GROMACS .gro file of C-alpha atoms in nm:
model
  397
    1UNK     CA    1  -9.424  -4.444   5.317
    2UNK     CA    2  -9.442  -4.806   5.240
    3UNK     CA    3  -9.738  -4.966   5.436
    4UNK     CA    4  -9.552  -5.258   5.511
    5UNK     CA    5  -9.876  -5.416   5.704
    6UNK     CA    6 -10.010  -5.450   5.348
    7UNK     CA    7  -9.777  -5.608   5.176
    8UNK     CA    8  -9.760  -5.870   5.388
    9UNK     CA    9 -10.093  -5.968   5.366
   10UNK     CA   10 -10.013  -6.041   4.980
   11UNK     CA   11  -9.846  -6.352   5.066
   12UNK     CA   12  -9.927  -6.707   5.180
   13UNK     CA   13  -9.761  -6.757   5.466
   14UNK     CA   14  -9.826  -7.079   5.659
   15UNK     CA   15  -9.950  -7.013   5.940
   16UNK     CA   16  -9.724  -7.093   6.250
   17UNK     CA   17  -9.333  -7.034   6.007
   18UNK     CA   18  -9.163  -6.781   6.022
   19UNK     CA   19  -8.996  -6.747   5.683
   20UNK     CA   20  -8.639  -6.627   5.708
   21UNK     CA   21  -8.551  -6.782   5.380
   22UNK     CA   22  -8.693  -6.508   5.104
   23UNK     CA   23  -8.327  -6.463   5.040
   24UNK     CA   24  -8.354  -6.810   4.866
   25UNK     CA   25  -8.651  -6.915   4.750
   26UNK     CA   26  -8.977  -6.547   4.756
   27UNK     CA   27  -9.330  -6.726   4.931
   28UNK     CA   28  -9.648  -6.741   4.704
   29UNK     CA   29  -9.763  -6.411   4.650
   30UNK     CA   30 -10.165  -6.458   4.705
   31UNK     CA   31 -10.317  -6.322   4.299
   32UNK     CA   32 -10.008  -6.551   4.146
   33UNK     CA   33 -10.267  -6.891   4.122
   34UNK     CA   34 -10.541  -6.633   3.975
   35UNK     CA   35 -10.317  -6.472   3.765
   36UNK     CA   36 -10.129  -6.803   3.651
   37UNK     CA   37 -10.503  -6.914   3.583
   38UNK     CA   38 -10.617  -6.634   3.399
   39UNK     CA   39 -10.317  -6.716   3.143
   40UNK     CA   40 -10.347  -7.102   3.128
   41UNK     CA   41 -10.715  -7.078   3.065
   42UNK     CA   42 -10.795  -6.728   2.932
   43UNK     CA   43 -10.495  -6.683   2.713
   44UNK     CA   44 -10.353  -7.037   2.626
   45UNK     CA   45 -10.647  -7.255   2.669
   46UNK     CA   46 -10.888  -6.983   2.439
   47UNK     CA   47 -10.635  -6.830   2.221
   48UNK     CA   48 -10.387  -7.137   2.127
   49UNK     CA   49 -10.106  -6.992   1.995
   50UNK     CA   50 -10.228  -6.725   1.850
   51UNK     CA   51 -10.169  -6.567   2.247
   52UNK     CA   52  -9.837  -6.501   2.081
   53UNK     CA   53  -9.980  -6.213   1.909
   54UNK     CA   54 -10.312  -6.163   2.043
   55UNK     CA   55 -10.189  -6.161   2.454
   56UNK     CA   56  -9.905  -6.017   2.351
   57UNK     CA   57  -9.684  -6.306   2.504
   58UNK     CA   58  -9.360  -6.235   2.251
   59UNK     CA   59  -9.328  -5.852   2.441
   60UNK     CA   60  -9.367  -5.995   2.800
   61UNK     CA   61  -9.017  -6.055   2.859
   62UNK     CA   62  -8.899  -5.712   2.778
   63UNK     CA   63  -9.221  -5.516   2.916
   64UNK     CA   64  -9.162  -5.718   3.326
   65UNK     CA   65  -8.786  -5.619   3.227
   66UNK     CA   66  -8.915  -5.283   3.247
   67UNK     CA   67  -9.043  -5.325   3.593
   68UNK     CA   68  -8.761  -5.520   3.716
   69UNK     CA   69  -8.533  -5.249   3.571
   70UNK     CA   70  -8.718  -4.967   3.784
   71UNK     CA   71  -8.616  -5.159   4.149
   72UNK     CA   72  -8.279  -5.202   4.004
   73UNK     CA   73  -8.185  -4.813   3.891
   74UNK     CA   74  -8.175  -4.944   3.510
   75UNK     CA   75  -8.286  -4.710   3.174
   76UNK     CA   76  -8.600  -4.795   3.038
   77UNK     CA   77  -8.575  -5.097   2.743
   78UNK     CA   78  -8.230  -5.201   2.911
   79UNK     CA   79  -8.354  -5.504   3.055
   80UNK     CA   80  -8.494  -5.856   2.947
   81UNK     CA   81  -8.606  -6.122   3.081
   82UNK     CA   82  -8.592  -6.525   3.013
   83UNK     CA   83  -8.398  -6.846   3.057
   84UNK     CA   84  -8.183  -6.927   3.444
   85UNK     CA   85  -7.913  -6.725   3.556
   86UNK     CA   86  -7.694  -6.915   3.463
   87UNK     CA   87  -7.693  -6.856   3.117
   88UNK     CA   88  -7.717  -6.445   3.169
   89UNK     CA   89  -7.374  -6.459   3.349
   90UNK     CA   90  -7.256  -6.667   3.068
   91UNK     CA   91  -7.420  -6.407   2.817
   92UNK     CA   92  -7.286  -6.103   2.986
   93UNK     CA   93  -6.955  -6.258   3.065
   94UNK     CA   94  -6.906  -6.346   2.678
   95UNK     CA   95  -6.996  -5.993   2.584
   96UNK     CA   96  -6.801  -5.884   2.777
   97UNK     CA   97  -6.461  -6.060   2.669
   98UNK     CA   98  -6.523  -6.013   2.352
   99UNK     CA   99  -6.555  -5.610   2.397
  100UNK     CA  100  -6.197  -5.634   2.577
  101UNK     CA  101  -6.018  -5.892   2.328
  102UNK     CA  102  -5.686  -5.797   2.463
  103UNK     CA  103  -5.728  -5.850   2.819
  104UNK     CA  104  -5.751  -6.217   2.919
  105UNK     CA  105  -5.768  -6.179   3.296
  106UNK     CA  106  -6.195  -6.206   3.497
  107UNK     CA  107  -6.123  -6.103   3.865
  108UNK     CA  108  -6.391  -6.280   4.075
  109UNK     CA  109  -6.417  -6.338   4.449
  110UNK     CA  110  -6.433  -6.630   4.744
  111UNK     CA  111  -6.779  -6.505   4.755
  112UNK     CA  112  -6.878  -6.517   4.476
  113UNK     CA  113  -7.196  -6.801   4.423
  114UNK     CA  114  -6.999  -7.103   4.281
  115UNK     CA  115  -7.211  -7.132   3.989
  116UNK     CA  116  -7.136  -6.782   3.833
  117UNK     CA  117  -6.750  -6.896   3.844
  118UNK     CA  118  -6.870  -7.281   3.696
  119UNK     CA  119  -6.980  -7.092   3.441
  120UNK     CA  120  -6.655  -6.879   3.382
  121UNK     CA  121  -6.458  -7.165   3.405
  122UNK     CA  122  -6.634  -7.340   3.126
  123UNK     CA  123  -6.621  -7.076   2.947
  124UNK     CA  124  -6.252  -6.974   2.978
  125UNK     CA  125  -6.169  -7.328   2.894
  126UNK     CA  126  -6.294  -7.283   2.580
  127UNK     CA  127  -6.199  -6.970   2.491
  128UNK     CA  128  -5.760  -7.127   2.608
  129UNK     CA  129  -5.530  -6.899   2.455
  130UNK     CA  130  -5.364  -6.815   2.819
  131UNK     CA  131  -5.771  -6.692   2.980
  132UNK     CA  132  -5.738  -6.659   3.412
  133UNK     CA  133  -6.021  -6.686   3.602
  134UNK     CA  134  -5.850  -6.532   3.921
  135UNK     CA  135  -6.037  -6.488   4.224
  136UNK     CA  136  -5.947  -6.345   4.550
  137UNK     CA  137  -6.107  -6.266   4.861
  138UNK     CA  138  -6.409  -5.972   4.905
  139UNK     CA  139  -6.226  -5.738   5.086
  140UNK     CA  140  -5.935  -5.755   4.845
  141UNK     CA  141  -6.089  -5.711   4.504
  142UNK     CA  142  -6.053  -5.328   4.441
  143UNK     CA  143  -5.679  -5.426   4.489
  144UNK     CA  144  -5.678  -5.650   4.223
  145UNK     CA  145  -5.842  -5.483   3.960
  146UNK     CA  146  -5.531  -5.382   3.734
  147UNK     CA  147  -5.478  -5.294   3.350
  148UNK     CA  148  -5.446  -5.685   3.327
  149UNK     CA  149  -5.836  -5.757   3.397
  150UNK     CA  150  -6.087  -5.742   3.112
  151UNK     CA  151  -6.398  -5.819   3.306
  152UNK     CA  152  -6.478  -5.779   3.679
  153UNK     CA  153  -6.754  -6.083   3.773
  154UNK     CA  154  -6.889  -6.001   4.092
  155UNK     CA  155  -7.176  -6.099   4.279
  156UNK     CA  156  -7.320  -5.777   4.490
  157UNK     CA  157  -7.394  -5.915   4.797
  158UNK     CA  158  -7.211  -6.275   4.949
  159UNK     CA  159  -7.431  -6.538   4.967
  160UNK     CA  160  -7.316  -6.694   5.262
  161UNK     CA  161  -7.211  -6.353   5.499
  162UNK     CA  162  -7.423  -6.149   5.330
  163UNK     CA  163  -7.147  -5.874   5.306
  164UNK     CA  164  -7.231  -5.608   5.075
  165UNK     CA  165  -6.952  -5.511   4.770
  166UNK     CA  166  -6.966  -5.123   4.669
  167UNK     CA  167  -7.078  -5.188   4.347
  168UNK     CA  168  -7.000  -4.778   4.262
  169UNK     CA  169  -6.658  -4.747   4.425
  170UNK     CA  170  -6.567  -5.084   4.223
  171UNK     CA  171  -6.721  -5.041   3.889
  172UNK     CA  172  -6.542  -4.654   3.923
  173UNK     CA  173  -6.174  -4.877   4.034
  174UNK     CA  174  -6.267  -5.141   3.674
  175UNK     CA  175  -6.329  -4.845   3.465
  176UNK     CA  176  -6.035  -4.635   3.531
  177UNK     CA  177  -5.804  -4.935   3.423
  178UNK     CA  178  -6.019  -4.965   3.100
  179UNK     CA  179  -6.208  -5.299   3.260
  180UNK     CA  180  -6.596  -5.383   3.210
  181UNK     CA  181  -6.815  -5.477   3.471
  182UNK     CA  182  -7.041  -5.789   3.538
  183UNK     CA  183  -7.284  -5.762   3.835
  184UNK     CA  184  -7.487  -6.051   3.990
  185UNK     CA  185  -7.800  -5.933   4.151
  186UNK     CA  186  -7.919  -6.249   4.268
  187UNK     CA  187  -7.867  -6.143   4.616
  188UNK     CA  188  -7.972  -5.747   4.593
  189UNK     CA  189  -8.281  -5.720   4.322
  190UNK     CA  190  -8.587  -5.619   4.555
  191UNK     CA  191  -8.343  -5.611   4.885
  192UNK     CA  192  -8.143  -5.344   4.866
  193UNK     CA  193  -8.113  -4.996   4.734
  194UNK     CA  194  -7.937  -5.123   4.301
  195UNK     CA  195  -7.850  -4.839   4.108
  196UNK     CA  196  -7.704  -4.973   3.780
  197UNK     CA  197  -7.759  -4.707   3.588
  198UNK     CA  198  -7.618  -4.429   3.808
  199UNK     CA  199  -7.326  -4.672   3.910
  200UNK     CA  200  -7.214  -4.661   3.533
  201UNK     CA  201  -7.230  -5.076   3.551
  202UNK     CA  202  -7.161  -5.246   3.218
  203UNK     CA  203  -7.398  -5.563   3.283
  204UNK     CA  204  -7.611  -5.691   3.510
  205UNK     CA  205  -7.774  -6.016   3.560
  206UNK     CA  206  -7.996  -6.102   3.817
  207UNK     CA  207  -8.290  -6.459   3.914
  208UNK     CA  208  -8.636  -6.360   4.044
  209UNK     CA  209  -8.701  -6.611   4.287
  210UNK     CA  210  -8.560  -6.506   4.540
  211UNK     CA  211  -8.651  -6.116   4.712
  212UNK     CA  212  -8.850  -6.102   4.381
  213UNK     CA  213  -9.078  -6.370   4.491
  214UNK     CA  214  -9.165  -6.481   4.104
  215UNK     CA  215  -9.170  -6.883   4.200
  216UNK     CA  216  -8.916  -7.184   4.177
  217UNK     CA  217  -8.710  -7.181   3.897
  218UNK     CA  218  -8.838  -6.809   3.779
  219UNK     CA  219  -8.674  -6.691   3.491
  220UNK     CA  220  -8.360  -6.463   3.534
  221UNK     CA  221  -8.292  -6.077   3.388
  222UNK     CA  222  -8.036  -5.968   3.261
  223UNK     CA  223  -7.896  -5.556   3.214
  224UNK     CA  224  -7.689  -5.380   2.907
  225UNK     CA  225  -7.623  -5.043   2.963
  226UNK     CA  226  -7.718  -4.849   2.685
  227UNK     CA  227  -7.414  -4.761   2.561
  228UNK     CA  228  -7.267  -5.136   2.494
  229UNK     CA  229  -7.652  -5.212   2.415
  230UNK     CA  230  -7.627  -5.250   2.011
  231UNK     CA  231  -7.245  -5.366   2.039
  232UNK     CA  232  -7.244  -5.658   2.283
  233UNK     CA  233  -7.269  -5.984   2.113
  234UNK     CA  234  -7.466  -6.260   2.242
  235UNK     CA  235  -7.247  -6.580   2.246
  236UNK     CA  236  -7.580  -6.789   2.284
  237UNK     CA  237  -7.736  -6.654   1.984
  238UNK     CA  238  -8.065  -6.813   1.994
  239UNK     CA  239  -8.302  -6.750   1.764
  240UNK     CA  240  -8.524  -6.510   1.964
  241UNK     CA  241  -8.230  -6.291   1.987
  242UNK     CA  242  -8.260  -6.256   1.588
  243UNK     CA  243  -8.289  -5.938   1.437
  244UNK     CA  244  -8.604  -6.124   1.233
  245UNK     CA  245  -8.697  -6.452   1.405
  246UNK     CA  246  -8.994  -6.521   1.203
  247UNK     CA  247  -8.788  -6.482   0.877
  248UNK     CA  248  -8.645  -6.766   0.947
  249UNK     CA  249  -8.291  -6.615   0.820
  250UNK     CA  250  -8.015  -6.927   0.789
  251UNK     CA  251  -7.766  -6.708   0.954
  252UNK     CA  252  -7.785  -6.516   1.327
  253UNK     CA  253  -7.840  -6.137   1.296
  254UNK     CA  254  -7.845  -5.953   1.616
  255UNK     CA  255  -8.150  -5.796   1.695
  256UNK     CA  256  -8.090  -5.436   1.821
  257UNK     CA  257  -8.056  -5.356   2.192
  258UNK     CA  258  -8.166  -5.577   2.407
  259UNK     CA  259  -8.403  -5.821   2.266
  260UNK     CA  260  -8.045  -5.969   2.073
  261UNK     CA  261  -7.976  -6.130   2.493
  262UNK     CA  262  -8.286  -6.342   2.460
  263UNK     CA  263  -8.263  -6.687   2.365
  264UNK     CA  264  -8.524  -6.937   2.380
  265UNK     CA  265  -8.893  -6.894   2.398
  266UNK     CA  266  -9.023  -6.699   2.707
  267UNK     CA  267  -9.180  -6.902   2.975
  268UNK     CA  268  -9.500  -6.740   2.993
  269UNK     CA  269  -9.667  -6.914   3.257
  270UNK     CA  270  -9.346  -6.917   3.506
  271UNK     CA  271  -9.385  -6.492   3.376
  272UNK     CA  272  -9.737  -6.512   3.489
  273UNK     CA  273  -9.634  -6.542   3.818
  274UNK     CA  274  -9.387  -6.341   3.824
  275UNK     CA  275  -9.571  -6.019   3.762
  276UNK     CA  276  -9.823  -6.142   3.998
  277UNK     CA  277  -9.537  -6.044   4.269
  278UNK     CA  278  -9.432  -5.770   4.075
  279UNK     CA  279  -9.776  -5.601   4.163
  280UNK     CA  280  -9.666  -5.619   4.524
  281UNK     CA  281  -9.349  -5.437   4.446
  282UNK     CA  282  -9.578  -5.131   4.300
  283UNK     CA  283  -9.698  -5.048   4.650
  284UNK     CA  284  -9.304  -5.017   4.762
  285UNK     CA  285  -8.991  -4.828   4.677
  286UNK     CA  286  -8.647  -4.947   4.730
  287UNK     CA  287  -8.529  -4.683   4.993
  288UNK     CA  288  -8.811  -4.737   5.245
  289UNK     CA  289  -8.792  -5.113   5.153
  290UNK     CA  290  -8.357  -5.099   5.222
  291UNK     CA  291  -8.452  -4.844   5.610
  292UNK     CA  292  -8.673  -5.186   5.660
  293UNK     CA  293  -8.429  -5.407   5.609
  294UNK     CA  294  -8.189  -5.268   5.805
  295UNK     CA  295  -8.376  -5.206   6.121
  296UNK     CA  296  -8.498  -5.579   6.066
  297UNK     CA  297  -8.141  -5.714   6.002
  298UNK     CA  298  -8.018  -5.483   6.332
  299UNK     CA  299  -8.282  -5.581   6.549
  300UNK     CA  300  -8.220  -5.952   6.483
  301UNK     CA  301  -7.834  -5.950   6.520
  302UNK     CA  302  -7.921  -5.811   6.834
  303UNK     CA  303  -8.164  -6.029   6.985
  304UNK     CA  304  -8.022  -6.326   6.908
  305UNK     CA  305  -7.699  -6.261   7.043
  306UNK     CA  306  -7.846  -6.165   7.346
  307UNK     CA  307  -7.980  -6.550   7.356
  308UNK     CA  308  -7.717  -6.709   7.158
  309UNK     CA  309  -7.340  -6.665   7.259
  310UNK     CA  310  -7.218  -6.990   7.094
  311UNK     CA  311  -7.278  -6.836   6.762
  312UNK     CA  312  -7.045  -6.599   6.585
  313UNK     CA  313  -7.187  -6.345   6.386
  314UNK     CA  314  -7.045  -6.390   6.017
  315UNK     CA  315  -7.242  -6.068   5.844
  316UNK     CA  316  -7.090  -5.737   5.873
  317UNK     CA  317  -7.163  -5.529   6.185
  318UNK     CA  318  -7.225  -5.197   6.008
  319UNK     CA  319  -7.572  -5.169   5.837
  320UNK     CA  320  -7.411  -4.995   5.537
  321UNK     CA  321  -7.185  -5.308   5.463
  322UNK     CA  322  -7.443  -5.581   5.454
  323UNK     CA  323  -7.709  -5.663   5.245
  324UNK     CA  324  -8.058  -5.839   5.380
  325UNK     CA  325  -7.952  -6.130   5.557
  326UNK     CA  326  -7.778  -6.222   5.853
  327UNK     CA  327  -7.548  -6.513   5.874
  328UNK     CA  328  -7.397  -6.694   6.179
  329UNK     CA  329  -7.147  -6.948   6.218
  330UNK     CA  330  -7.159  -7.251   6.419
  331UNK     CA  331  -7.005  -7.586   6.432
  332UNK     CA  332  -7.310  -7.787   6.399
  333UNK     CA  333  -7.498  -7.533   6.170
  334UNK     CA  334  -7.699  -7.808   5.987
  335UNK     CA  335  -7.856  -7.946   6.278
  336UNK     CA  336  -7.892  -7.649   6.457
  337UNK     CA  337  -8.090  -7.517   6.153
  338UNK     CA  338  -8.295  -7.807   6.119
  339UNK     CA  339  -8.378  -7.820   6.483
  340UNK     CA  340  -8.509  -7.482   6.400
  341UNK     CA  341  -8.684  -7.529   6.131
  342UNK     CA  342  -8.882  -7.837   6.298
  343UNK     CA  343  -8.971  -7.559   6.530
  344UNK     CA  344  -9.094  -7.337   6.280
  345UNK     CA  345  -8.836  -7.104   6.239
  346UNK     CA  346  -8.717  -7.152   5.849
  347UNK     CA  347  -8.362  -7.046   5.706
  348UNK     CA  348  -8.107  -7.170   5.520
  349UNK     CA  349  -7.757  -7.387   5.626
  350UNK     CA  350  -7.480  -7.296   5.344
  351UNK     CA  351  -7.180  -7.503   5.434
  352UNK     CA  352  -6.906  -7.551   5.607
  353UNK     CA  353  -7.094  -7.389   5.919
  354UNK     CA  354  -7.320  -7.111   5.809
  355UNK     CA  355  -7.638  -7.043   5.921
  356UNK     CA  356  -7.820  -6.805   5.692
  357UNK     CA  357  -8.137  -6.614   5.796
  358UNK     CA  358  -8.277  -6.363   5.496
  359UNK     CA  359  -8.519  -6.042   5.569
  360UNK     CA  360  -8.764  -5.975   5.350
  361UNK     CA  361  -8.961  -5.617   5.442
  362UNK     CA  362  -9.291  -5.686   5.207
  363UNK     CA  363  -9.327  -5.969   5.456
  364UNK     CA  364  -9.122  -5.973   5.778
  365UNK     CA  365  -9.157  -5.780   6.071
  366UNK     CA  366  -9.038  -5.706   6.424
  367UNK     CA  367  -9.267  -5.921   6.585
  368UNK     CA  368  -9.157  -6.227   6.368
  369UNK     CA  369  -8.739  -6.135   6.464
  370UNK     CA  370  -8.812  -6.151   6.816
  371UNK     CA  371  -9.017  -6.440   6.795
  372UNK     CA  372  -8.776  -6.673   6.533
  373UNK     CA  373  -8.489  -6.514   6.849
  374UNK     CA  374  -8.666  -6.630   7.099
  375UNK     CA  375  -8.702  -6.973   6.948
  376UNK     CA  376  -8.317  -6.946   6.873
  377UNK     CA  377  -8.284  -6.865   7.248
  378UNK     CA  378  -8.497  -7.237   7.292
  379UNK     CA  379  -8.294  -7.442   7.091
  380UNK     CA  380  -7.915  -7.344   7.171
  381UNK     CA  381  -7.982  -7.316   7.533
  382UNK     CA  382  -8.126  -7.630   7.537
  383UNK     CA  383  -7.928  -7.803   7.326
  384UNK     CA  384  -8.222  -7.947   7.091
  385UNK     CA  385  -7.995  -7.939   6.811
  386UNK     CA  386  -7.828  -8.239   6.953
  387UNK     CA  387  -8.025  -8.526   6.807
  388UNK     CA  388  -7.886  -8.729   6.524
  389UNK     CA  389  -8.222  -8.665   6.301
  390UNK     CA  390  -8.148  -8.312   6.261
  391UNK     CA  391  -7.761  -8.414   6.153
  392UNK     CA  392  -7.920  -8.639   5.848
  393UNK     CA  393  -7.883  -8.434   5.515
  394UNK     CA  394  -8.149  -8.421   5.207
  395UNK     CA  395  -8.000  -8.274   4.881
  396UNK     CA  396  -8.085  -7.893   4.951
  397UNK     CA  397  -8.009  -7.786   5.315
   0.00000   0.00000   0.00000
């Protein structure tokens, strides 16, 4: 059993917060300034670049792939790490086309995060030649996937409910109609039960700064199941991704596997951190860390409607349907959230009215739901959201 006590205490939490926004940006994991330290000073203050070879910097991205890959259900060597999301999606979606050259259809969803379909959209704009991006609601997706789609790009979990997609039941529906499969983990990686491997999912791409805890801006992973693993081309092909880099070829040759999805150079120190949380992880696994989350998520849907009518619960009602958030709407969900937030409670606001609360098990426990409800309780029976300071916007909310 997961000793949940003890992970906790491997965080800096402020004290007096209660963090219900791990489902957006991870806190500090406690060794990360050590570890970050150790690098910077130890590695590239003594070695200079020759920590390339001698720290073994150049194998980093592939080795914390590995770890990543074992909360995630992936083969070992099937994933790699560097660069922002962005870019993966654009990576995997490319692939992905290109393996399905006479399909021009990618079936997305309403819930889908906006930036994986910016980043279809450019690039089905420059692909032309009669390319859809068509995306329809959650719920109607398995509908939709016909002998017209080439690529299914689907992010696991909503980021605003928080409803939860059946990535096996789905990626079963694409494949039976000849489609390939592009999962975003963004919302799933360290907070519920992934299985990419055993789910038969063509690619997967996934940011660690969120359940992962790895730090702003953390670089993202990205997934190629083994099969399409020496076939799927990179469309960024950067020269890490070279079969050689260091021979300095004049032409891209893929490397094999896949070390051909990495780009640019790794980002060692951002890496540093990263595996600084990782260590945390190795004390978990995902099934005790997914019961957690659940009884969390249940207990809080609970209390807070008990305190709360005026909000409408926006995540799905059955455990086995949501991921590791709740989400509730109401009309003045900004300033309601602010108003908490000044009161120590922290989530997120995602607009039009969503108020977004995420559960993180290394770090979050039933004392801290019925506390953060009981402030909830404070604030919408009193009306303390009502104050024009908490209706003023900064550029994140």
């Amino acid at each position: 059993m997961t000793d949940f006590a003890a992970t906790k205490a491997r965080f800096h939490l402020p004290e007096g917060l209660i963090y219900l926004d791990g489902n957006s940006l991870g806190p500090l994991p406690l060794d990360a300034p050590a570890k970050m330290d150790a690098v910077m000073r130890g590695e590239w203050g003594e070695m200079l670049i020759t920590g390339w070879n001698r720290a073994g910097w150049m194998e980093r991205p592939q080795s914390i792939g590995d770890r990543i890959g074992r909360l995630i259900g992936a083969e070992p060597g099937h994933v790699v790490l560097g660069d922002t999301l962005s870019i993966k999606v654009y990576q995997a979606l490319a692939a992905a086309l290109e393996m399905r050259p006479d399909r021009r259809v990618v079936l997305s969803d309403t819930g889908n995060f906006p930036s994986d379909l910016y980043m279809a959209e450019g690039l089905l704009g420059m692909l032309g030649e009669g390319y859809e991006l068509r995306v329809v609601e959650p719920a109607e997706v398995a509908r939709h996937i016909t002998e017209e789609v080439a690529v299914t790009l689907i992010t696991e979990v909503d980021y605003r409910t928080g409803r939860l997609h059946d990535m096996r039941a789905l990626t079963r529906k694409a494949h039976s109609v000849g489609a390939l499969t592009v999962w975003d983990l963004a919302h799933t990686a360290g907070a519920t039960e992934v299985d990419v491997a055993g789910c038969g999912a063509d690619f997967a791409v996934g940011c660690t700064y969120k359940y992962l805890n790895g730090g702003p801006g953390a670089p993202a992973f990205i997934y190629v199941a083994p099969r399409h693993a020496d076939r799927a081309r990179p469309a960024l092909s950067g020269w890490l991704g070279h079969a050689a880099p260091f021979d300095f070829e004049p032409s891209y040759r893929p490397a094999r596997g896949i070390e051909r999805m990495r780009v640019g150079t790794p980002p060692i120190l951002a890496l540093a951190a990263l595996e600084a949380a990782l260590d945390v992880w190795e004390m978990t696994d995902m099934a005790a860390v997914r019961a957690r989350s659940l009884e969390l998520t249940g207990l809080f849907i609970e209390e807070v409607e008990a305190r709360c009518p005026e909000l409408v619960l926006a995540t799905p009602r059955a455990p086995a349907e949501r991921g590791s958030q709740v989400s509730f709407r109401f009309h003045e969900g900004h300033a309601a959230m602010q108003a908490l937030i000044a009161r120590g409670v922290i989530g997120d606001f995602r607009a039009p009215d969503i108020m977004r609360f995420g559960f993180t098990p290394l770090f979050i426990d039933e004392g801290d739901v019925v506390r953060a409800a009981g402030i909830m309780g404070e604030v919408f029976e009193g009306r303390l959201w009502d104050d024009a300071a908490y209706r003023k916007r900064g550029r994140v909310t």
